[in-house]
Amino acid sequence: MSRQLLFLLLTVGARLSLSEGQAAYDQLPDLYKKGVDLALAQLKSHTSIRHHFLFFKSLAQSSTEEGFSVTYIYHNFYLKPTKCSKDTAGPDPKRCPFRNDRPLIDCTVCYKTFSGKVESGPKPYVNCIHKPALTEDMKAKRKEHCDKMTYSAGTTSLLGSTGKN
């Protein structure tokens, strides 16, 4: 009887872990999901990364609407490793349970969107580092890079121009 109870508890715990990761991602607005997807694609391309990662939680996010359907997105978040290898994650990698024996990856992304699609210029910025290796200086440089991206877009617009030089 106790084995059955233990099995039931482990099964329920695994399902909660699976649904927790999926639910966190599903609750993100679509514009922020695009940045998480950029980070996951970059992570998957690294040969040194052996496990599949999933979105875990947001730390900070902001958007700046510039008008004419242009929005700049900033998102700082954690990715958490799963028990699936990146090559065997299967058709639905979101069903891979989280691991708790590996460090989180702290990611910052910033990018420009036009009508809800990520623009190639300026090039989207994706910076992901294992959490223990991330320093305050690195965090400051990330924020500075993203701030410059948004600030550089502050050129004169047609609506802001008076026509006088």
Coordinates of N, CA and C in Angstrom, one line a residue:
M1 N 0.8 -1.2 0.0 CA 0.0 0.0 0.0 C 0.9 1.3 0.0
S2 N 2.0 1.3 0.8 CA 2.8 2.5 0.8 C 3.5 2.7 -0.5
R3 N 3.9 1.7 -1.2 CA 4.5 1.9 -2.5 C 3.5 2.5 -3.5
Q4 N 2.3 2.2 -3.5 CA 1.3 2.8 -4.3 C 1.1 4.3 -4.0
L5 N 1.1 4.6 -2.7 CA 1.0 6.0 -2.3 C 2.2 6.8 -2.7
L6 N 3.4 6.2 -2.5 CA 4.6 6.9 -3.0 C 4.6 7.1 -4.5
F7 N 4.2 6.1 -5.2 CA 4.2 6.3 -6.7 C 3.2 7.4 -7.1
L8 N 2.0 7.4 -6.4 CA 1.0 8.4 -6.7 C 1.6 9.8 -6.4
L9 N 2.3 10.0 -5.2 CA 2.8 11.3 -4.9 C 3.9 11.7 -5.9
L10 N 4.7 10.8 -6.3 CA 5.8 11.1 -7.3 C 5.2 11.5 -8.6
T11 N 4.1 10.8 -9.0 CA 3.5 11.1 -10.3 C 2.8 12.5 -10.2
V12 N 2.1 12.8 -9.1 CA 1.5 14.1 -9.0 C 2.5 15.2 -9.0
G13 N 3.6 15.0 -8.2 CA 4.7 16.0 -8.2 C 5.3 16.2 -9.5
A14 N 5.5 15.2 -10.3 CA 6.1 15.3 -11.6 C 5.2 16.1 -12.5
R15 N 3.9 15.8 -12.4 CA 2.9 16.6 -13.3 C 2.8 18.0 -12.9
L16 N 2.9 18.3 -11.6 CA 2.9 19.7 -11.1 C 4.1 20.4 -11.7
S17 N 5.3 19.8 -11.6 CA 6.5 20.4 -12.1 C 6.4 20.7 -13.6
L18 N 5.8 19.7 -14.4 CA 5.6 19.9 -15.8 C 4.7 21.1 -16.1
S19 N 3.6 21.1 -15.4 CA 2.6 22.1 -15.6 C 3.0 23.4 -15.2
E20 N 3.9 23.5 -14.1 CA 4.4 24.8 -13.6 C 5.2 25.5 -14.7
G21 N 6.1 24.8 -15.3 CA 7.0 25.3 -16.3 C 6.1 25.8 -17.5
Q22 N 5.3 24.9 -18.0 CA 4.4 25.2 -19.1 C 3.5 26.4 -18.8
A23 N 2.9 26.4 -17.6 CA 2.0 27.5 -17.3 C 2.7 28.8 -17.2
A24 N 3.9 28.9 -16.7 CA 4.7 30.1 -16.6 C 4.9 30.7 -18.0
Y25 N 5.3 29.8 -19.0 CA 5.5 30.3 -20.4 C 4.2 30.7 -21.0
D26 N 3.1 29.9 -20.8 CA 1.8 30.2 -21.4 C 1.3 31.5 -20.9
Q27 N 1.6 31.9 -19.7 CA 1.1 33.2 -19.2 C 1.8 34.4 -19.8
L28 N 2.9 34.2 -20.4 CA 3.6 35.4 -21.0 C 2.9 35.9 -22.2
P29 N 2.9 37.3 -22.3 CA 2.3 37.8 -23.6 C 3.1 37.3 -24.8
D30 N 2.5 37.3 -25.9 CA 3.2 36.7 -27.1 C 4.5 37.4 -27.5
L31 N 4.6 38.8 -27.3 CA 5.8 39.5 -27.6 C 7.0 39.0 -26.7
Y32 N 6.7 38.6 -25.5 CA 7.7 38.2 -24.6 C 8.1 36.7 -24.9
K33 N 7.1 35.9 -25.3 CA 7.4 34.5 -25.7 C 8.4 34.5 -26.8
K34 N 8.3 35.4 -27.7 CA 9.3 35.5 -28.9 C 10.7 35.6 -28.4
G35 N 10.9 36.4 -27.4 CA 12.3 36.6 -26.8 C 12.8 35.3 -26.1
V36 N 11.9 34.6 -25.4 CA 12.2 33.4 -24.7 C 12.6 32.3 -25.8
D37 N 11.8 32.3 -26.9 CA 12.1 31.4 -28.0 C 13.5 31.7 -28.6
L38 N 13.8 33.0 -28.7 CA 15.1 33.3 -29.3 C 16.3 32.8 -28.4
A39 N 16.1 32.9 -27.1 CA 17.1 32.5 -26.1 C 17.2 30.9 -26.1
L40 N 16.1 30.3 -26.2 CA 16.1 28.8 -26.2 C 16.8 28.3 -27.5
A41 N 16.5 28.9 -28.6 CA 17.1 28.5 -29.9 C 18.6 28.7 -29.8
Q42 N 19.1 29.9 -29.2 CA 20.5 30.1 -29.1 C 21.1 29.1 -28.2
L43 N 20.5 28.8 -27.1 CA 21.0 27.8 -26.1 C 21.1 26.4 -26.8
K44 N 20.1 26.0 -27.5 CA 20.1 24.7 -28.2 C 21.2 24.6 -29.2
S45 N 21.7 25.7 -29.8 CA 22.7 25.7 -30.8 C 24.1 25.4 -30.2
H46 N 24.3 25.6 -28.9 CA 25.6 25.5 -28.2 C 25.8 24.0 -28.0
T47 N 27.0 23.5 -28.5 CA 27.3 22.1 -28.3 C 27.6 21.7 -26.8
S48 N 28.0 22.7 -26.0 CA 28.3 22.4 -24.6 C 27.1 22.2 -23.8
I49 N 25.9 22.7 -24.3 CA 24.7 22.5 -23.5 C 24.1 21.1 -23.9
R50 N 23.9 20.3 -22.8 CA 23.5 18.9 -23.1 C 22.0 18.7 -22.8
H51 N 21.4 19.5 -21.9 CA 20.1 19.3 -21.5 C 19.1 20.3 -22.2
H52 N 17.9 19.9 -22.3 CA 16.9 20.8 -22.8 C 16.5 21.8 -21.6
F53 N 16.2 23.0 -21.9 CA 15.8 24.0 -21.0 C 14.4 24.5 -21.3
L54 N 13.7 24.9 -20.2 CA 12.4 25.5 -20.4 C 12.4 26.9 -19.6
F55 N 11.5 27.7 -20.0 CA 11.3 29.0 -19.3 C 10.9 28.7 -17.9
F56 N 11.4 29.4 -16.9 CA 11.1 29.2 -15.5 C 10.3 30.3 -14.9
K57 N 10.9 31.5 -15.0 CA 10.2 32.7 -14.5 C 10.8 34.0 -15.0
S58 N 10.0 35.0 -15.0 CA 10.5 36.4 -15.4 C 11.0 37.1 -14.2
L59 N 12.1 37.8 -14.4 CA 12.7 38.7 -13.3 C 12.3 40.1 -13.6
A60 N 12.3 40.6 -14.8 CA 12.0 42.0 -15.2 C 11.6 42.0 -16.6
Q61 N 10.6 42.8 -17.0 CA 10.2 43.0 -18.3 C 9.6 44.4 -18.5
S62 N 9.9 44.9 -19.7 CA 9.3 46.2 -20.1 C 9.2 46.3 -21.6
S63 N 8.3 47.1 -22.0 CA 8.1 47.4 -23.4 C 8.0 48.9 -23.7
T64 N 8.5 49.4 -24.8 CA 8.4 50.8 -25.1 C 7.8 50.8 -26.5
E65 N 6.6 51.4 -26.6 CA 5.9 51.6 -27.8 C 6.4 52.9 -28.5
E66 N 6.9 52.8 -29.7 CA 7.4 53.9 -30.4 C 6.4 54.5 -31.4
G67 N 5.3 53.8 -31.6 CA 4.3 54.3 -32.6 C 4.6 53.5 -33.9
F68 N 3.6 53.7 -34.8 CA 3.7 53.0 -36.1 C 3.9 51.5 -36.0
S69 N 3.3 50.9 -35.0 CA 3.4 49.5 -34.7 C 4.8 49.0 -34.3
V70 N 5.6 49.9 -33.9 CA 7.0 49.5 -33.4 C 7.0 49.4 -31.9
T71 N 7.5 48.3 -31.4 CA 7.7 48.2 -29.9 C 9.1 47.6 -29.6
Y72 N 9.7 48.1 -28.6 CA 11.0 47.6 -28.1 C 10.7 46.8 -26.9
I73 N 11.2 45.6 -26.8 CA 11.0 44.6 -25.7 C 12.3 44.4 -24.9
Y74 N 12.2 44.4 -23.6 CA 13.3 44.1 -22.7 C 12.7 43.0 -21.8
H75 N 13.4 41.9 -21.7 CA 13.0 40.8 -20.8 C 14.2 40.1 -20.2
N76 N 14.2 40.0 -18.8 CA 15.2 39.3 -18.1 C 14.5 38.1 -17.4
F77 N 15.0 36.9 -17.6 CA 14.2 35.7 -17.1 C 15.2 34.6 -16.8
Y78 N 14.7 33.6 -16.1 CA 15.4 32.3 -15.9 C 15.0 31.2 -16.8
L79 N 15.9 30.4 -17.3 CA 15.6 29.2 -17.9 C 16.1 28.1 -16.9
K80 N 15.4 27.0 -16.9 CA 15.7 25.9 -16.0 C 16.0 24.6 -16.7
P81 N 17.0 23.9 -16.4 CA 17.3 22.6 -17.1 C 16.2 21.6 -16.8
T82 N 16.0 20.7 -17.8 CA 15.1 19.6 -17.6 C 15.9 18.3 -17.6
K83 N 15.2 17.2 -17.3 CA 15.8 15.9 -17.3 C 16.0 15.3 -18.7
C84 N 15.5 16.0 -19.7 CA 15.6 15.5 -21.1 C 16.9 16.1 -21.7
S85 N 17.6 15.2 -22.5 CA 18.7 15.8 -23.2 C 18.1 16.6 -24.3
K86 N 18.9 17.6 -24.8 CA 18.4 18.5 -25.8 C 18.1 17.7 -27.1
D87 N 18.8 16.6 -27.4 CA 18.6 15.8 -28.6 C 17.4 14.9 -28.5
T88 N 17.0 14.5 -27.3 CA 16.0 13.5 -27.1 C 14.8 14.1 -26.4
A89 N 14.6 15.4 -26.6 CA 13.4 16.0 -25.9 C 12.1 15.6 -26.5
G90 N 12.1 15.0 -27.7 CA 10.9 14.5 -28.3 C 10.1 15.5 -28.9
P91 N 8.9 15.1 -29.4 CA 8.0 16.0 -30.1 C 7.5 17.1 -29.2
D92 N 7.4 16.9 -27.9 CA 6.8 17.9 -27.0 C 7.8 18.1 -25.9
P93 N 8.9 18.9 -26.1 CA 9.9 19.1 -25.1 C 9.4 19.8 -23.8
K94 N 8.2 20.4 -23.9 CA 7.7 21.1 -22.7 C 7.2 20.1 -21.7
R95 N 7.1 18.8 -22.0 CA 6.7 17.7 -21.1 C 7.9 17.2 -20.3
C96 N 9.1 17.7 -20.5 CA 10.3 17.3 -19.8 C 10.2 17.9 -18.4
P97 N 10.4 17.0 -17.3 CA 10.4 17.6 -16.0 C 11.7 18.4 -15.7
F98 N 11.5 19.4 -14.8 CA 12.7 20.2 -14.4 C 13.6 19.4 -13.5
R99 N 14.9 19.7 -13.6 CA 16.0 19.2 -12.8 C 16.2 20.3 -11.7
N100 N 16.6 19.8 -10.5 CA 16.9 20.7 -9.4 C 18.4 20.6 -9.0
D101 N 19.2 19.9 -9.8 CA 20.6 19.7 -9.4 C 21.5 20.5 -10.4
R102 N 21.0 21.3 -11.2 CA 21.8 22.2 -12.1 C 21.4 23.6 -11.9
P103 N 22.4 24.5 -12.2 CA 22.1 26.0 -12.0 C 21.1 26.5 -13.1
L104 N 20.4 27.5 -12.7 CA 19.5 28.2 -13.6 C 20.4 29.0 -14.6
I105 N 19.8 29.3 -15.8 CA 20.5 30.2 -16.7 C 19.7 31.5 -16.7
D106 N 20.4 32.6 -16.5 CA 19.8 33.9 -16.4 C 20.0 34.5 -17.8
C107 N 18.9 34.9 -18.4 CA 18.9 35.4 -19.8 C 18.3 36.8 -19.8
T108 N 18.9 37.7 -20.6 CA 18.4 39.0 -20.9 C 18.3 39.1 -22.4
V109 N 17.1 39.5 -22.9 CA 16.9 39.7 -24.3 C 16.3 41.1 -24.5
C110 N 16.6 41.7 -25.6 CA 15.9 42.9 -26.0 C 15.9 42.9 -27.6
Y111 N 14.8 43.4 -28.1 CA 14.7 43.4 -29.5 C 13.5 44.3 -29.9
K112 N 13.5 44.6 -31.2 CA 12.5 45.5 -31.8 C 11.5 44.6 -32.5
T113 N 10.2 45.0 -32.3 CA 9.2 44.3 -33.1 C 8.4 45.3 -34.0
F114 N 7.9 44.9 -35.1 CA 7.1 45.7 -35.9 C 5.9 44.8 -36.2
S115 N 4.7 45.3 -35.9 CA 3.4 44.6 -36.0 C 3.5 43.2 -35.4
G116 N 4.2 43.1 -34.2 CA 4.2 41.8 -33.5 C 5.3 40.9 -34.0
K117 N 6.1 41.2 -35.0 CA 7.1 40.3 -35.4 C 8.5 40.9 -35.1
V118 N 9.4 40.0 -34.7 CA 10.8 40.5 -34.3 C 11.5 40.9 -35.6
E119 N 12.0 42.1 -35.5 CA 12.8 42.7 -36.6 C 14.3 42.3 -36.6
S120 N 14.9 42.2 -37.7 CA 16.3 41.8 -37.8 C 17.2 43.0 -37.5
G121 N 16.7 44.2 -37.6 CA 17.5 45.3 -37.4 C 16.8 46.3 -36.4
P122 N 17.4 46.7 -35.4 CA 18.7 46.3 -34.9 C 18.7 44.8 -34.5
K123 N 19.8 44.2 -34.6 CA 19.9 42.7 -34.3 C 19.4 42.5 -32.9
P124 N 18.5 41.5 -32.7 CA 18.1 41.2 -31.3 C 19.3 40.8 -30.5
Y125 N 19.2 41.2 -29.2 CA 20.3 41.0 -28.3 C 19.8 39.9 -27.4
V126 N 20.6 38.8 -27.3 CA 20.3 37.6 -26.4 C 21.6 37.3 -25.6
N127 N 21.5 37.4 -24.3 CA 22.6 37.1 -23.5 C 22.2 36.2 -22.3
C128 N 22.7 35.0 -22.3 CA 22.3 34.0 -21.3 C 23.6 33.5 -20.7
I129 N 23.6 33.4 -19.3 CA 24.7 33.0 -18.5 C 24.2 32.2 -17.4
H130 N 25.0 31.1 -17.0 CA 24.6 30.3 -15.8 C 24.6 31.3 -14.6
K131 N 23.6 31.2 -13.8 CA 23.4 32.1 -12.8 C 24.6 32.3 -11.8
P132 N 25.3 31.2 -11.4 CA 26.4 31.5 -10.5 C 27.5 32.3 -11.1
A133 N 27.7 32.3 -12.4 CA 28.8 33.1 -13.1 C 28.4 34.5 -13.4
L134 N 27.1 34.9 -13.2 CA 26.7 36.2 -13.5 C 27.1 37.2 -12.5
T135 N 27.8 38.3 -12.9 CA 28.2 39.3 -12.0 C 27.4 40.6 -12.1
E136 N 27.5 41.5 -11.1 CA 26.7 42.7 -11.2 C 27.2 43.6 -12.4
D137 N 28.5 43.5 -12.7 CA 29.0 44.2 -13.9 C 28.4 43.7 -15.2
M138 N 28.2 42.4 -15.3 CA 27.6 41.8 -16.5 C 26.1 42.3 -16.6
K139 N 25.4 42.3 -15.4 CA 24.0 42.7 -15.4 C 23.9 44.2 -15.9
A140 N 24.8 45.0 -15.4 CA 24.8 46.4 -15.8 C 25.1 46.6 -17.3
K141 N 26.0 45.8 -17.8 CA 26.3 45.9 -19.3 C 25.2 45.5 -20.1
R142 N 24.5 44.5 -19.7 CA 23.3 44.0 -20.4 C 22.2 45.1 -20.5
K143 N 21.9 45.7 -19.3 CA 20.9 46.8 -19.2 C 21.3 47.9 -20.1
E144 N 22.6 48.3 -20.0 CA 23.1 49.4 -20.8 C 22.9 49.2 -22.3
H145 N 23.3 47.9 -22.8 CA 23.1 47.6 -24.2 C 21.7 47.7 -24.6
C146 N 20.7 47.2 -23.8 CA 19.3 47.3 -24.2 C 18.8 48.7 -24.1
D147 N 19.3 49.5 -23.1 CA 18.9 50.9 -23.1 C 19.3 51.7 -24.3
K148 N 20.6 51.4 -24.8 CA 21.1 52.1 -26.0 C 20.2 51.7 -27.2
M149 N 19.8 50.4 -27.3 CA 19.0 50.0 -28.4 C 17.7 50.8 -28.5
T150 N 17.1 51.0 -27.4 CA 15.8 51.7 -27.3 C 16.1 53.2 -27.5
Y151 N 17.1 53.7 -26.9 CA 17.4 55.2 -27.0 C 17.8 55.6 -28.4
S152 N 18.5 54.7 -29.1 CA 19.0 55.0 -30.5 C 17.8 55.1 -31.4
A153 N 16.7 54.6 -31.0 CA 15.5 54.7 -31.9 C 14.8 56.0 -31.7
G154 N 15.3 56.9 -30.8 CA 14.6 58.1 -30.4 C 14.9 59.2 -31.4
T155 N 15.1 58.9 -32.7 CA 15.3 59.9 -33.7 C 14.0 60.7 -34.0
T156 N 14.1 61.7 -34.7 CA 13.0 62.5 -35.0 C 12.0 61.7 -35.9
S157 N 10.7 61.8 -35.5 CA 9.7 61.1 -36.3 C 8.9 62.1 -37.1
L158 N 8.1 61.7 -38.0 CA 7.3 62.6 -38.8 C 6.4 63.4 -37.9
L159 N 5.8 62.7 -36.9 CA 4.9 63.4 -36.0 C 5.6 64.4 -35.1
G160 N 6.9 64.2 -34.8 CA 7.6 65.1 -33.9 C 8.3 66.2 -34.6
S161 N 8.3 66.2 -35.9 CA 9.0 67.2 -36.7 C 8.0 68.4 -36.9
T162 N 8.6 69.6 -36.8 CA 7.8 70.8 -37.1 C 8.0 71.4 -38.5
G163 N 9.0 70.8 -39.2 CA 9.3 71.2 -40.5 C 10.3 72.4 -40.6
K164 N 10.7 72.9 -39.4 CA 11.6 74.1 -39.4 C 13.0 73.5 -39.0
N165 N 14.0 74.0 -39.6 CA 15.4 73.6 -39.3 C 16.0 74.5 -38.3

